[in-house]
């Protein structure tokens, strides 16, 4: 979740290195287990309803939602965060535009906060301990929104307390870390006050990126268990995943003072940045700098761990035909400060989409075929906590009944083009939605055609198509895809990469991420927000209303072929260790054949009047395909990662992650038998998953 440049590997001698859920249990009203009396088993997507929804999604309402959501800081579990819980409940219980039901769930989770009594501090001191220079404790109050008691000072969540000083990192090891955001990485090199916010979208020199430094996701003390009061908890002293040393983020104006006065050898070229000086490695300050050569950097971190109650908010629309099949649409609610972009652009869209659908629902105009679950997750910024606890609590119901998860976190990074990440089967439904909707501006293009101008790839099946990215662990889709195997996607509008090299919008996780920042620089007029609302809304309706789920299993074939082709580059060395790729080749071919035959069966059923049970069986096969790629024993060193296609890949070969990682390690260890045995094990895991996936797609009666 963090994209920061490491400024200091240490302190001391200034040796700084330069850089069913609830729905089935309580949300579906009692007596609603059967289809609604007026519902037809053949209910399908109503294109007129879809068009009505798209037309009614209002950019001005999204703008006003964002103004309300971001008017005050709302760090997880703070009073303003809880006030937004009540706002969501109020909207989703509104008699004219609300949903069937809405409620909260609470989890008792371990969070990390800076001390209110002892501020974290970074200073340069001389040999007697006198302070020569101090980094800022807070960001400059440029717009009147960066001050006040509710603006949390910059800190690194879960970094332990400590006061490292006078350590020579090269000799003794790292004792503390300073991190900062370099203007080369975020501002396209711009660093002067008149070049940055509030004069442009660039990060001001005092801006500091907050973030969580917990290694995993979910509550740190209850892995694989929901963080309920009755749940077993690890002792925080023994829990893994916390940083071992103090960490403190600073702004690049303070980083410039430290880095531009360092002595020692020149840092590597790819460590150099945009602060207007050469970055050196230390140890010690340079002889002609502003500090004495024996000056020391002192870092004082006073973070504390606290158990807090964090809320998820759920709003449910009951399905008319298949109320036990759930399409989930979610975003987190908490932010580091005002969080206008992250996450409130997404929540502003979510509220407008739920308003439009709720209005149709209350008027009796529409009810989806399947149930829709809107979710506002708590404590995401600390490590995807609310969504992870939800998947842990309702693991079985979600695996049995969840069709797909749509994540809209930051809905607008910038206003150039659509950006979608997801698993291959969602590609077709996203493309269908994007082709239907006009792109913002005067180009006259659809969102699809505009998207293909910016990000595209050559498909062996479809020709030139927009690029759909893969899902990592940067937002709340992570537990749904990696832990539960639920087809997932993340939808946003983003940059024109030919105009900026910024890794993310510049004020990310700072006190400058405000409503005016969005209104003036990211999306004046909120047309990109409206475009995301329309695209995500269309995808949601297609998934919840279509007779046959609009998931294309054959789109996995291109991914598997790509992975297989990369694996072929390993063949010679694998065969030298008695490992054959033959079973993998066969498994990929069997999947391709099963997927093709499966799509043909759907096409045949569409031509006639399919029996409801036939439709249900086909849809269950579509829904459950993603689950077949899970193996809880595949990555024992990784928490929650069990998807054999999308787990983290540390190896250099772009093939199946387990195979790539094991191969790279075995190659580095030479002829170690155990290492090559792990390569064989990982290959067998992939083959078994692919064989299982193919079996899932064959006719249900074929055992």
XYZ file of C-alpha atoms in Angstrom:
703
model
C 0.000 0.000 0.000
C 2.979 2.259 0.353
C 4.913 3.863 -2.470
C 7.577 5.856 -0.694
C 11.261 6.416 -1.211
C 13.507 5.408 1.670
C 15.532 8.420 2.760
C 17.288 6.982 5.652
C 18.435 3.584 6.529
C 19.715 4.985 9.646
C 20.418 7.613 11.808
C 23.470 8.540 13.477
C 26.621 9.850 11.949
C 24.064 10.962 9.415
C 24.491 7.660 7.681
C 21.289 8.081 5.708
C 20.711 5.988 2.622
C 19.134 7.906 -0.237
C 16.071 6.084 -1.094
C -23.194 -15.303 2.826
C -22.398 -13.403 4.272
C -24.407 -11.159 6.271
C -26.949 -11.097 3.502
C -27.955 -14.696 4.086
C -27.824 -14.300 7.854
C -29.496 -11.022 8.678
C -29.594 -8.530 5.823
C -32.115 -10.322 3.666
C -35.493 -9.796 5.339
C -37.021 -12.870 6.933
C -39.241 -14.829 4.625
C -37.292 -13.654 1.590
C -35.632 -16.977 0.821
C -37.979 -17.572 -2.115
C -38.117 -15.449 -5.258
C -40.460 -12.477 -5.104
C -43.992 -13.414 -6.255
C -43.812 -11.151 -9.305
C -40.349 -12.279 -10.272
C -39.802 -14.387 -13.365
C -37.171 -17.099 -13.412
C -36.206 -15.840 -16.864
C -35.605 -12.249 -15.684
C -32.757 -10.773 -17.700
C -30.957 -7.449 -18.007
C -33.409 -4.689 -18.934
C -31.575 -2.310 -21.247
C -34.118 0.460 -20.617
C -33.487 0.267 -16.882
C -29.756 0.265 -17.559
C -30.073 3.373 -19.702
C -32.210 5.053 -17.042
C -29.585 4.424 -14.387
C -26.791 5.751 -16.582
C -28.766 8.912 -17.388
C -29.714 9.619 -13.777
C -26.201 9.431 -12.309
C -25.554 13.102 -11.588
C -22.094 14.738 -11.565
C -23.250 17.596 -9.310
C -24.587 15.185 -6.710
C -21.285 13.320 -6.745
C -19.511 16.649 -6.224
C -21.693 17.513 -3.236
C -21.190 14.017 -1.805
C -17.455 14.578 -1.982
C -17.691 17.978 -0.336
C -19.551 16.445 2.618
C -17.366 13.352 2.911
C -14.080 15.273 2.893
C -14.928 18.401 4.859
C -13.210 17.049 7.978
C -10.395 14.569 8.623
C -11.744 11.066 9.242
C -8.994 8.748 10.404
C -10.310 5.265 11.204
C -12.353 5.002 14.441
C -12.293 8.760 15.112
C -15.569 10.634 15.818
C -15.758 11.904 12.228
C -15.293 8.382 10.871
C -18.197 7.258 13.053
C -20.246 10.260 11.885
C -19.769 9.057 8.305
C -21.027 5.625 9.401
C -24.240 7.332 10.444
C -24.366 9.304 7.173
C -24.203 6.075 5.171
C -26.890 4.462 7.308
C -29.096 7.522 6.876
C -28.711 7.475 3.095
C -29.327 3.736 2.805
C -32.365 3.875 5.095
C -33.955 6.859 3.355
C -37.666 6.184 2.656
C -37.456 7.529 -0.899
C -34.021 6.443 -2.089
C -32.825 3.880 0.432
C -32.162 0.181 0.088
C -33.958 -2.862 1.502
C -31.811 -2.866 4.634
C -28.663 -1.364 6.096
C -26.623 -2.056 9.183
C -23.180 -1.951 10.707
C -20.801 -4.609 11.952
C -18.009 -3.850 14.391
C -14.624 -5.457 14.833
C -12.156 -4.886 17.656
C -8.880 -4.326 15.838
C -5.331 -3.268 16.629
C -4.442 0.130 15.204
C -1.401 2.374 15.564
C -1.363 6.091 16.382
C 1.226 8.752 17.202
C 1.380 9.922 20.791
C -0.605 13.061 21.557
C 1.746 13.944 24.401
C 5.119 13.213 22.793
C 5.282 14.219 19.121
C 7.546 12.232 16.820
C 10.695 14.211 16.009
C 13.588 14.222 13.549
C 16.507 16.511 14.352
C 20.201 17.037 13.652
C 22.249 17.414 16.833
C 25.889 18.178 17.502
C 28.288 16.263 19.705
C 26.868 17.849 22.871
C 23.281 17.042 21.918
C 22.297 20.583 20.988
C 19.678 20.715 18.239
C 21.004 22.233 15.034
C 17.982 21.535 12.821
C 14.500 20.084 13.299
C 12.170 18.658 10.672
C 8.611 19.948 10.644
C 6.140 18.306 13.031
C 3.232 19.113 10.690
C 2.601 20.264 7.152
C 2.403 23.942 6.277
C -1.137 25.268 6.673
C -1.540 26.578 3.130
C -5.337 26.526 2.807
C -6.503 26.564 6.428
C -7.171 22.796 6.287
C -3.758 21.468 7.273
C -3.952 22.607 10.895
C -6.301 21.748 13.718
C -6.533 19.007 16.326
C -8.085 16.421 13.994
C -5.225 16.455 11.478
C -3.061 13.516 12.499
C 0.645 14.429 12.425
C 2.731 12.561 9.850
C 3.701 9.107 11.097
C 4.323 5.539 9.986
C 1.590 3.323 11.400
C 2.818 0.240 13.288
C 6.425 1.507 13.379
C 7.675 0.809 16.917
C 8.693 3.546 19.340
C 12.377 4.315 19.762
C 15.022 7.039 19.653
C 17.924 5.803 17.515
C 21.010 8.029 17.276
C 24.783 7.841 16.740
C 24.657 4.599 14.769
C 26.966 3.953 11.864
C 24.684 1.984 9.547
C 27.464 0.646 7.353
C 29.185 -0.901 10.360
C 26.431 -1.758 12.813
C 23.278 -2.111 10.761
C 20.169 -0.002 10.380
C 18.654 1.434 13.559
C 15.941 3.645 12.117
C 14.455 4.717 8.808
C 13.343 8.047 7.402
C 11.076 8.039 4.364
C 10.056 10.856 2.084
C 8.385 11.447 -1.266
C 10.886 12.692 -3.847
C 9.631 15.372 -6.268
C 11.193 13.386 -9.109
C 8.803 10.531 -8.359
C 5.656 12.516 -7.669
C 5.918 16.075 -9.036
C 7.663 15.568 -12.365
C 10.602 17.345 -10.713
C 8.674 20.459 -9.582
C 9.560 21.478 -6.037
C 9.207 25.241 -5.636
C 6.289 26.579 -3.568
C 4.854 28.523 -6.529
C 4.888 25.345 -8.640
C 2.939 23.235 -6.158
C -0.468 23.125 -4.470
C -2.458 25.365 -4.138
C -1.043 26.673 -7.467
C -1.016 23.266 -9.172
C -1.707 19.621 -8.409
C 1.913 19.028 -7.312
C 2.832 18.167 -3.729
C 4.009 21.137 -1.620
C 7.511 20.870 -0.116
C 6.125 20.275 3.382
C 3.793 17.468 2.257
C 4.289 14.163 4.052
C 2.860 10.823 2.963
C 1.394 8.871 5.849
C 0.886 5.128 5.599
C 0.761 1.731 7.227
C 3.931 -0.319 7.506
C 2.251 -3.549 8.603
C 3.429 -6.320 6.295
C 0.159 -8.219 5.943
C -3.498 -7.279 5.630
C -6.266 -7.735 8.177
C -6.205 -7.243 11.925
C -2.644 -7.951 13.137
C -3.744 -9.978 16.173
C -6.426 -12.240 14.655
C -5.088 -13.689 11.372
C -7.688 -15.912 9.662
C -10.201 -15.137 12.455
C -12.718 -12.289 12.556
C -11.692 -9.729 15.180
C -14.673 -10.304 17.434
C -14.459 -9.814 21.232
C -14.565 -13.590 21.699
C -11.809 -14.364 19.181
C -8.365 -15.606 20.176
C -5.752 -12.855 19.930
C -2.024 -13.022 19.529
C 0.092 -11.110 21.994
C 1.158 -7.943 20.204
C 4.732 -8.553 21.366
C 4.767 -11.846 19.469
C 2.698 -10.907 16.426
C 4.565 -10.851 13.112
C 4.475 -8.279 10.339
C 5.442 -5.176 12.311
C 8.522 -3.161 11.332
C 11.448 -4.039 13.613
C 12.823 -0.494 13.859
C 11.462 3.062 14.188
C 10.289 4.752 10.974
C 9.271 8.358 10.435
C 8.127 10.077 7.212
C 9.219 13.650 6.434
C 8.577 16.177 3.664
C 10.963 16.674 0.784
C 11.884 20.183 1.980
C 13.352 18.609 5.116
C 14.792 15.676 3.178
C 16.627 18.201 1.006
C 18.386 19.688 4.050
C 19.577 16.246 5.130
C 20.408 14.658 1.784
C 22.114 17.667 0.255
C 24.524 17.856 3.178
C 25.490 14.197 3.350
C 29.077 13.151 2.810
C 30.483 9.813 1.746
C 30.320 8.130 -1.631
C 27.921 9.097 -4.390
C 24.704 7.091 -4.361
C 23.858 4.942 -7.436
C 22.276 6.727 -10.391
C 18.840 5.197 -9.825
C 18.886 6.562 -6.250
C 19.333 10.152 -7.400
C 16.264 12.377 -7.202
C 14.873 15.837 -7.762
C 16.165 17.840 -4.792
C 18.765 19.766 -6.776
C 21.894 18.103 -5.408
C 23.884 14.893 -5.609
C 22.670 12.244 -3.174
C 25.511 10.696 -1.182
C 25.496 7.623 1.024
C 27.247 8.918 4.132
C 28.327 8.206 6.780
C 28.660 11.700 8.167
C 27.931 15.132 6.795
C 30.135 16.693 4.129
C 32.899 19.017 5.220
C 31.591 22.069 3.366
C 27.954 21.644 4.450
C 25.848 23.444 7.042
C 26.325 20.784 9.716
C 29.501 19.636 11.491
C 30.933 16.450 10.034
C 30.275 14.593 13.278
C 26.702 15.814 13.502
C 24.121 13.157 14.177
C 20.518 12.607 13.162
C 18.178 11.854 16.044
C 14.811 10.201 15.374
C 12.284 10.022 18.195
C 9.211 7.885 17.483
C 6.478 7.576 20.110
C 3.789 5.594 18.284
C 1.435 3.445 20.338
C -0.791 0.443 19.625
C -4.476 0.557 20.589
C -7.442 -1.798 20.334
C -10.285 0.144 18.692
C -13.785 -0.694 17.455
C -14.000 -0.196 13.682
C -17.250 -0.377 11.714
C -18.235 -1.727 8.318
C -21.511 -0.459 6.864
C -23.569 -2.733 4.623
C -26.515 -1.777 2.424
C -28.490 -4.556 0.751
C -30.892 -4.807 -2.174
C -32.582 -8.195 -2.124
C -32.555 -10.167 -5.363
C -35.914 -11.013 -6.919
C -34.987 -14.391 -8.402
C -31.706 -15.432 -6.823
C -31.487 -13.632 -3.468
C -28.791 -16.090 -2.379
C -26.357 -14.909 -5.046
C -24.495 -11.738 -4.109
C -22.831 -9.062 -6.229
C -20.706 -6.936 -3.918
C -19.681 -3.329 -4.521
C -17.418 -1.681 -1.979
C -14.943 0.974 -0.933
C -13.285 1.942 2.306
C -14.415 4.969 4.263
C -11.430 5.932 6.435
C -8.661 8.290 5.358
C -5.387 9.590 6.759
C -6.581 13.205 6.777
C -9.402 14.720 4.683
C -9.059 11.986 2.095
C -10.883 13.736 -0.715
C -9.249 11.617 -3.408
C -8.449 8.581 -1.274
C -11.023 7.234 -0.595
C -13.826 9.766 -0.824
C -13.953 10.027 -4.623
C -14.970 6.372 -4.556
C -17.496 6.779 -1.737
C -19.024 9.830 -3.460
C -19.646 7.639 -6.515
C -20.946 4.766 -4.377
C -23.514 7.043 -2.676
C -24.774 8.408 -5.978
C -25.087 4.957 -7.537
C -26.926 3.578 -4.496
C -29.228 6.646 -4.536
C -30.256 6.065 -8.144
C -30.813 2.336 -7.636
C -32.563 2.928 -4.310
C -34.962 5.386 -5.924
C -35.931 2.866 -8.604
C -36.312 0.227 -5.907
C -38.589 2.366 -3.720
C -40.743 3.293 -6.712
C -41.223 -0.390 -7.514
C -39.655 0.144 -10.951
C -36.855 -2.354 -10.525
C -35.439 -5.100 -8.402
C -32.288 -6.987 -9.417
C -32.276 -10.667 -10.247
C -29.482 -11.246 -7.703
C -28.841 -9.483 -4.405
C -26.577 -6.436 -4.355
C -24.441 -5.685 -1.311
C -22.988 -2.184 -0.986
C -20.162 -1.992 1.546
C -18.245 0.780 3.274
C -15.178 -0.801 4.842
C -13.484 0.493 7.975
C -9.755 0.866 8.729
C -8.527 0.067 5.212
C -5.604 2.443 5.460
C -4.125 0.398 8.290
C -4.072 -2.766 6.173
C -7.402 -3.604 4.476
C -8.788 -4.424 7.904
C -12.563 -4.033 7.522
C -12.832 -5.994 4.291
C -10.494 -8.718 5.525
C -12.416 -9.204 8.776
C -15.629 -9.402 6.751
C -14.218 -12.143 4.520
C -12.986 -14.022 7.581
C -16.333 -13.829 9.369
C -18.377 -14.889 6.362
C -15.817 -17.052 4.607
C -18.112 -19.984 3.821
C -21.148 -17.987 2.722
C -19.105 -15.749 0.494
C -17.308 -18.653 -1.151
C -20.628 -20.394 -1.753
C -22.675 -17.408 -2.893
C -20.626 -14.371 -4.002
C -20.687 -13.797 -7.753
C -18.188 -10.954 -7.994
C -16.662 -8.053 -6.105
C -16.474 -4.541 -7.617
C -14.039 -2.185 -5.882
C -14.129 1.571 -6.505
C -11.618 3.114 -4.099
C -9.969 6.166 -5.638
C -12.458 6.680 -8.445
C -10.487 9.509 -10.061
C -6.675 9.665 -9.984
C -6.817 12.050 -12.958
C -9.166 12.760 -15.849
C -7.648 11.178 -18.964
C -8.973 7.624 -19.281
C -10.566 4.619 -17.660
C -8.273 2.205 -15.809
C -9.444 -1.254 -14.798
C -7.680 -4.038 -12.930
C -9.262 -7.430 -12.552
C -9.293 -11.132 -13.189
C -9.627 -12.204 -16.855
C -13.322 -13.283 -16.778
C -14.454 -9.725 -15.906
C -12.867 -8.280 -19.049
C -15.908 -8.881 -21.246
C -18.463 -7.259 -18.937
C -16.259 -4.206 -18.423
C -15.714 -3.870 -22.174
C -19.460 -4.105 -22.806
C -20.140 -1.382 -20.251
C -17.365 0.893 -21.538
C -18.573 0.649 -25.132
C -22.021 1.878 -24.112
C -20.965 5.101 -22.369
C -19.594 8.322 -23.834
C -16.206 9.486 -22.611
C -16.041 12.887 -20.907
C -15.081 15.804 -23.115
C -15.721 16.619 -26.739
C -13.953 13.727 -28.455
C -17.193 11.943 -29.281
C -15.573 8.642 -28.341
C -16.948 5.970 -26.083
C -15.118 5.275 -22.842
C -13.898 2.058 -24.486
C -12.463 3.813 -27.551
C -10.899 6.539 -25.424
C -9.384 3.913 -23.112
C -7.803 2.027 -26.016
C -5.989 5.221 -27.063
C -4.081 5.332 -23.778
C -3.647 1.732 -22.640
C -3.927 -1.173 -25.051
C -2.563 -4.588 -25.868
C -2.678 -6.943 -28.799
C -4.928 -9.927 -28.100
C -4.544 -13.133 -30.081
C -8.326 -13.498 -29.905
C -9.729 -9.965 -30.153
C -6.999 -7.898 -31.788
C -6.268 -4.511 -30.223
C -8.114 -4.110 -26.914
C -7.735 -1.970 -23.785
C -5.296 -3.300 -21.211
C -6.848 -4.677 -18.032
C -4.304 -4.767 -15.225
C -3.844 -7.467 -12.614
C -4.845 -7.198 -8.956
C -2.175 -6.878 -6.294
C -3.030 -5.961 -2.710
C -3.451 -2.194 -2.868
C -7.114 -2.019 -1.887
C -10.060 -3.980 -0.522
C -10.313 -6.376 -3.462
C -7.287 -8.232 -2.050
C -9.030 -10.569 0.434
C -11.805 -11.279 -2.063
C -9.518 -12.482 -4.849
C -6.488 -13.834 -2.961
C -8.247 -15.359 0.042
C -11.716 -16.274 -1.268
C -11.183 -16.661 -5.009
C -14.026 -14.315 -5.961
C -13.853 -12.681 -9.399
C -12.874 -9.095 -8.635
C -12.130 -5.769 -10.270
C -11.044 -2.231 -9.444
C -12.371 0.661 -11.547
C -11.043 4.237 -11.768
C -10.184 7.127 -14.070
C -6.484 7.886 -14.367
C -3.601 9.761 -16.033
C -2.267 10.350 -19.477
C 1.145 8.769 -18.906
C 2.652 10.792 -21.732
C 2.108 13.937 -19.639
C 3.259 12.803 -16.197
C 5.579 10.267 -14.641
C 3.969 10.580 -11.205
C 3.555 7.173 -9.592
C 0.251 8.366 -8.086
C -1.550 11.675 -7.613
C 0.949 13.930 -5.798
C -0.946 14.747 -2.572
C -1.574 11.070 -1.780
C -1.980 10.454 1.969
C -1.126 14.046 2.873
C -3.097 16.904 4.447
C -3.336 18.522 0.996
C -5.729 15.838 -0.332
C -8.785 18.100 -0.033
C -12.045 18.838 -1.824
C -10.575 21.910 -3.541
C -7.668 19.820 -4.799
C -10.112 17.530 -6.605
C -12.428 20.338 -7.690
C -9.687 22.511 -9.176
C -7.054 20.119 -10.456
C -8.180 16.493 -10.764
C -11.678 16.699 -12.172
C -13.270 20.132 -12.597
C -16.930 19.555 -13.379
C -16.748 15.968 -12.051
C -17.324 14.446 -15.481
C -14.715 11.751 -14.824
C -16.450 10.854 -11.567
C -19.686 10.546 -13.517
C -17.952 8.359 -16.116
C -16.728 6.000 -13.394
C -20.191 5.924 -11.806
C -21.753 5.050 -15.151
C -19.176 2.374 -15.961
C -19.248 0.759 -12.535
C -23.032 1.051 -12.419
C -23.381 -0.649 -15.782
C -21.053 -3.455 -14.691
C -23.024 -3.848 -11.448
C -26.372 -4.106 -13.246
C -25.039 -6.522 -15.838
C -23.709 -8.800 -13.101
C -26.804 -8.576 -10.932
C -29.505 -8.693 -13.643
C -28.257 -10.794 -16.560
C -29.841 -14.225 -16.946
C -26.420 -15.726 -17.635
C -23.560 -14.197 -15.713
C -21.513 -12.045 -18.143
C -18.202 -13.659 -17.191
C -16.134 -15.114 -20.034
C -14.085 -18.075 -18.852
C -12.263 -18.348 -22.170
C -10.527 -15.055 -21.407
C -8.428 -16.990 -18.912
C -6.922 -18.922 -21.821
C -4.776 -15.991 -22.974
C -3.333 -15.597 -19.486
C -2.587 -19.302 -19.188
C -0.974 -19.387 -22.628
C 1.190 -16.418 -21.702
C 2.298 -18.091 -18.472
C 2.961 -21.361 -20.318
C 5.029 -19.619 -22.974
C 7.177 -18.013 -20.271
C 7.566 -21.379 -18.547
C 8.897 -22.861 -21.796
C 11.988 -20.677 -21.354
C 12.760 -22.748 -18.241
C 12.443 -26.121 -19.953
C 16.142 -26.930 -20.433
C 17.164 -26.400 -16.839
C 13.987 -28.047 -15.535
C 14.648 -31.177 -17.573
C 18.197 -31.304 -16.253
C 16.634 -31.764 -12.825
C 14.092 -34.334 -14.003
C 11.147 -31.931 -14.149
C 8.861 -32.121 -17.186
C 6.548 -29.400 -18.445
C 4.436 -32.002 -20.247
C 1.696 -32.194 -17.595
C 1.430 -28.381 -17.577
C 1.051 -28.238 -21.355
C -1.661 -30.884 -21.203
C -3.476 -29.106 -18.361
C -3.552 -25.791 -20.247
C -4.882 -27.508 -23.361
C -7.580 -29.282 -21.365
C -8.676 -26.008 -19.802
C -8.871 -24.345 -23.206
C -10.958 -27.197 -24.583
C -13.281 -27.198 -21.571
C -13.736 -23.409 -21.758
C -14.565 -23.522 -25.460
C -17.098 -26.325 -24.985
C -18.607 -24.495 -22.008
C -19.148 -21.308 -24.034
C -20.757 -23.373 -26.787
C -23.227 -24.829 -24.278
C -24.151 -21.320 -23.143
C -24.666 -20.225 -26.743
C -26.929 -23.193 -27.369
C -28.990 -22.474 -24.269
C -29.383 -18.822 -25.292
C -30.970 -19.897 -28.568
C -33.812 -21.638 -26.792
C -35.774 -21.264 -23.591
C -33.444 -22.713 -20.988
C -34.722 -24.479 -17.929
C -34.072 -22.387 -14.771
C -32.056 -25.227 -13.296
C -29.829 -25.306 -16.372
C -29.243 -21.563 -16.025
C -28.452 -21.973 -12.345
C -25.932 -24.738 -13.019
C -24.171 -22.741 -15.731
C -24.011 -19.652 -13.526
C -22.636 -21.625 -10.606
C -19.887 -22.958 -12.861
C -19.082 -19.386 -13.908
C -19.123 -18.204 -10.315
C -17.014 -21.032 -8.924
C -14.316 -21.138 -11.589
C -12.126 -18.608 -9.772
C -12.253 -20.730 -6.585
C -10.629 -23.658 -8.384
C -7.362 -21.722 -8.545
C -7.070 -21.594 -4.742
C -4.651 -23.789 -2.828
C -4.168 -22.950 0.833
C -0.859 -24.853 0.936
C 0.701 -23.260 -2.117
C 2.321 -20.313 -0.353
C 2.770 -21.175 3.328
C 5.059 -18.189 3.835
C 2.381 -15.759 2.598
C -0.627 -14.789 4.714
C -3.997 -14.965 2.884
C -2.463 -15.576 -0.551
C -3.791 -18.825 -1.984
C -4.592 -17.990 -5.637
C -2.022 -19.870 -7.705
C -2.278 -17.427 -10.617
C -2.200 -14.080 -8.807
C -0.049 -14.540 -5.706
C 3.011 -12.240 -5.417
C 5.744 -13.094 -7.897
C 9.322 -12.493 -6.751
C 10.956 -14.485 -9.537
C 12.045 -12.790 -12.743
C 10.131 -15.091 -15.097
C 6.562 -13.937 -15.859
C 4.956 -17.320 -15.393
C 2.827 -18.904 -12.656
C 4.028 -17.138 -9.481
C 4.751 -20.233 -7.394
C 6.719 -21.817 -10.226
C 8.593 -18.591 -10.965
C 9.512 -17.991 -7.328
C 10.634 -21.563 -6.699
C 12.622 -21.716 -9.943
C 14.469 -18.472 -9.175
C 15.376 -19.684 -5.706
C 16.479 -23.108 -6.951
C 18.573 -21.584 -9.705
C 20.319 -19.348 -7.180
C 21.076 -22.272 -4.853
C 22.578 -24.435 -7.593
C 21.900 -28.169 -7.273
C 20.218 -28.166 -3.866
C 17.720 -31.108 -4.115
C 15.180 -29.563 -1.742
C 14.998 -26.388 -3.811
C 14.298 -28.295 -7.026
C 11.784 -30.468 -5.183
C 9.910 -27.248 -4.381
C 9.915 -26.381 -8.090
C 8.297 -29.753 -8.797
C 5.769 -29.185 -6.010
C 4.791 -25.784 -7.355
C 4.437 -27.168 -10.861
C 2.179 -29.925 -9.534
C 0.049 -27.374 -7.669
C -0.541 -25.426 -10.869
C -1.353 -28.553 -12.868
C -3.841 -29.712 -10.245
C -5.512 -26.284 -10.219
C -5.844 -26.204 -14.008
C -7.206 -29.747 -14.111
C -9.700 -28.774 -11.429
C -10.719 -25.665 -13.342
C -11.313 -27.693 -16.496
C -13.378 -30.208 -14.535
C -15.497 -27.396 -13.089
C -16.385 -26.220 -16.601
C -17.439 -29.630 -17.902
C -21.123 -30.617 -17.773
C -22.183 -31.034 -14.161
C -23.238 -34.631 -14.763
C -19.753 -35.549 -16.008
C -18.032 -36.789 -12.869
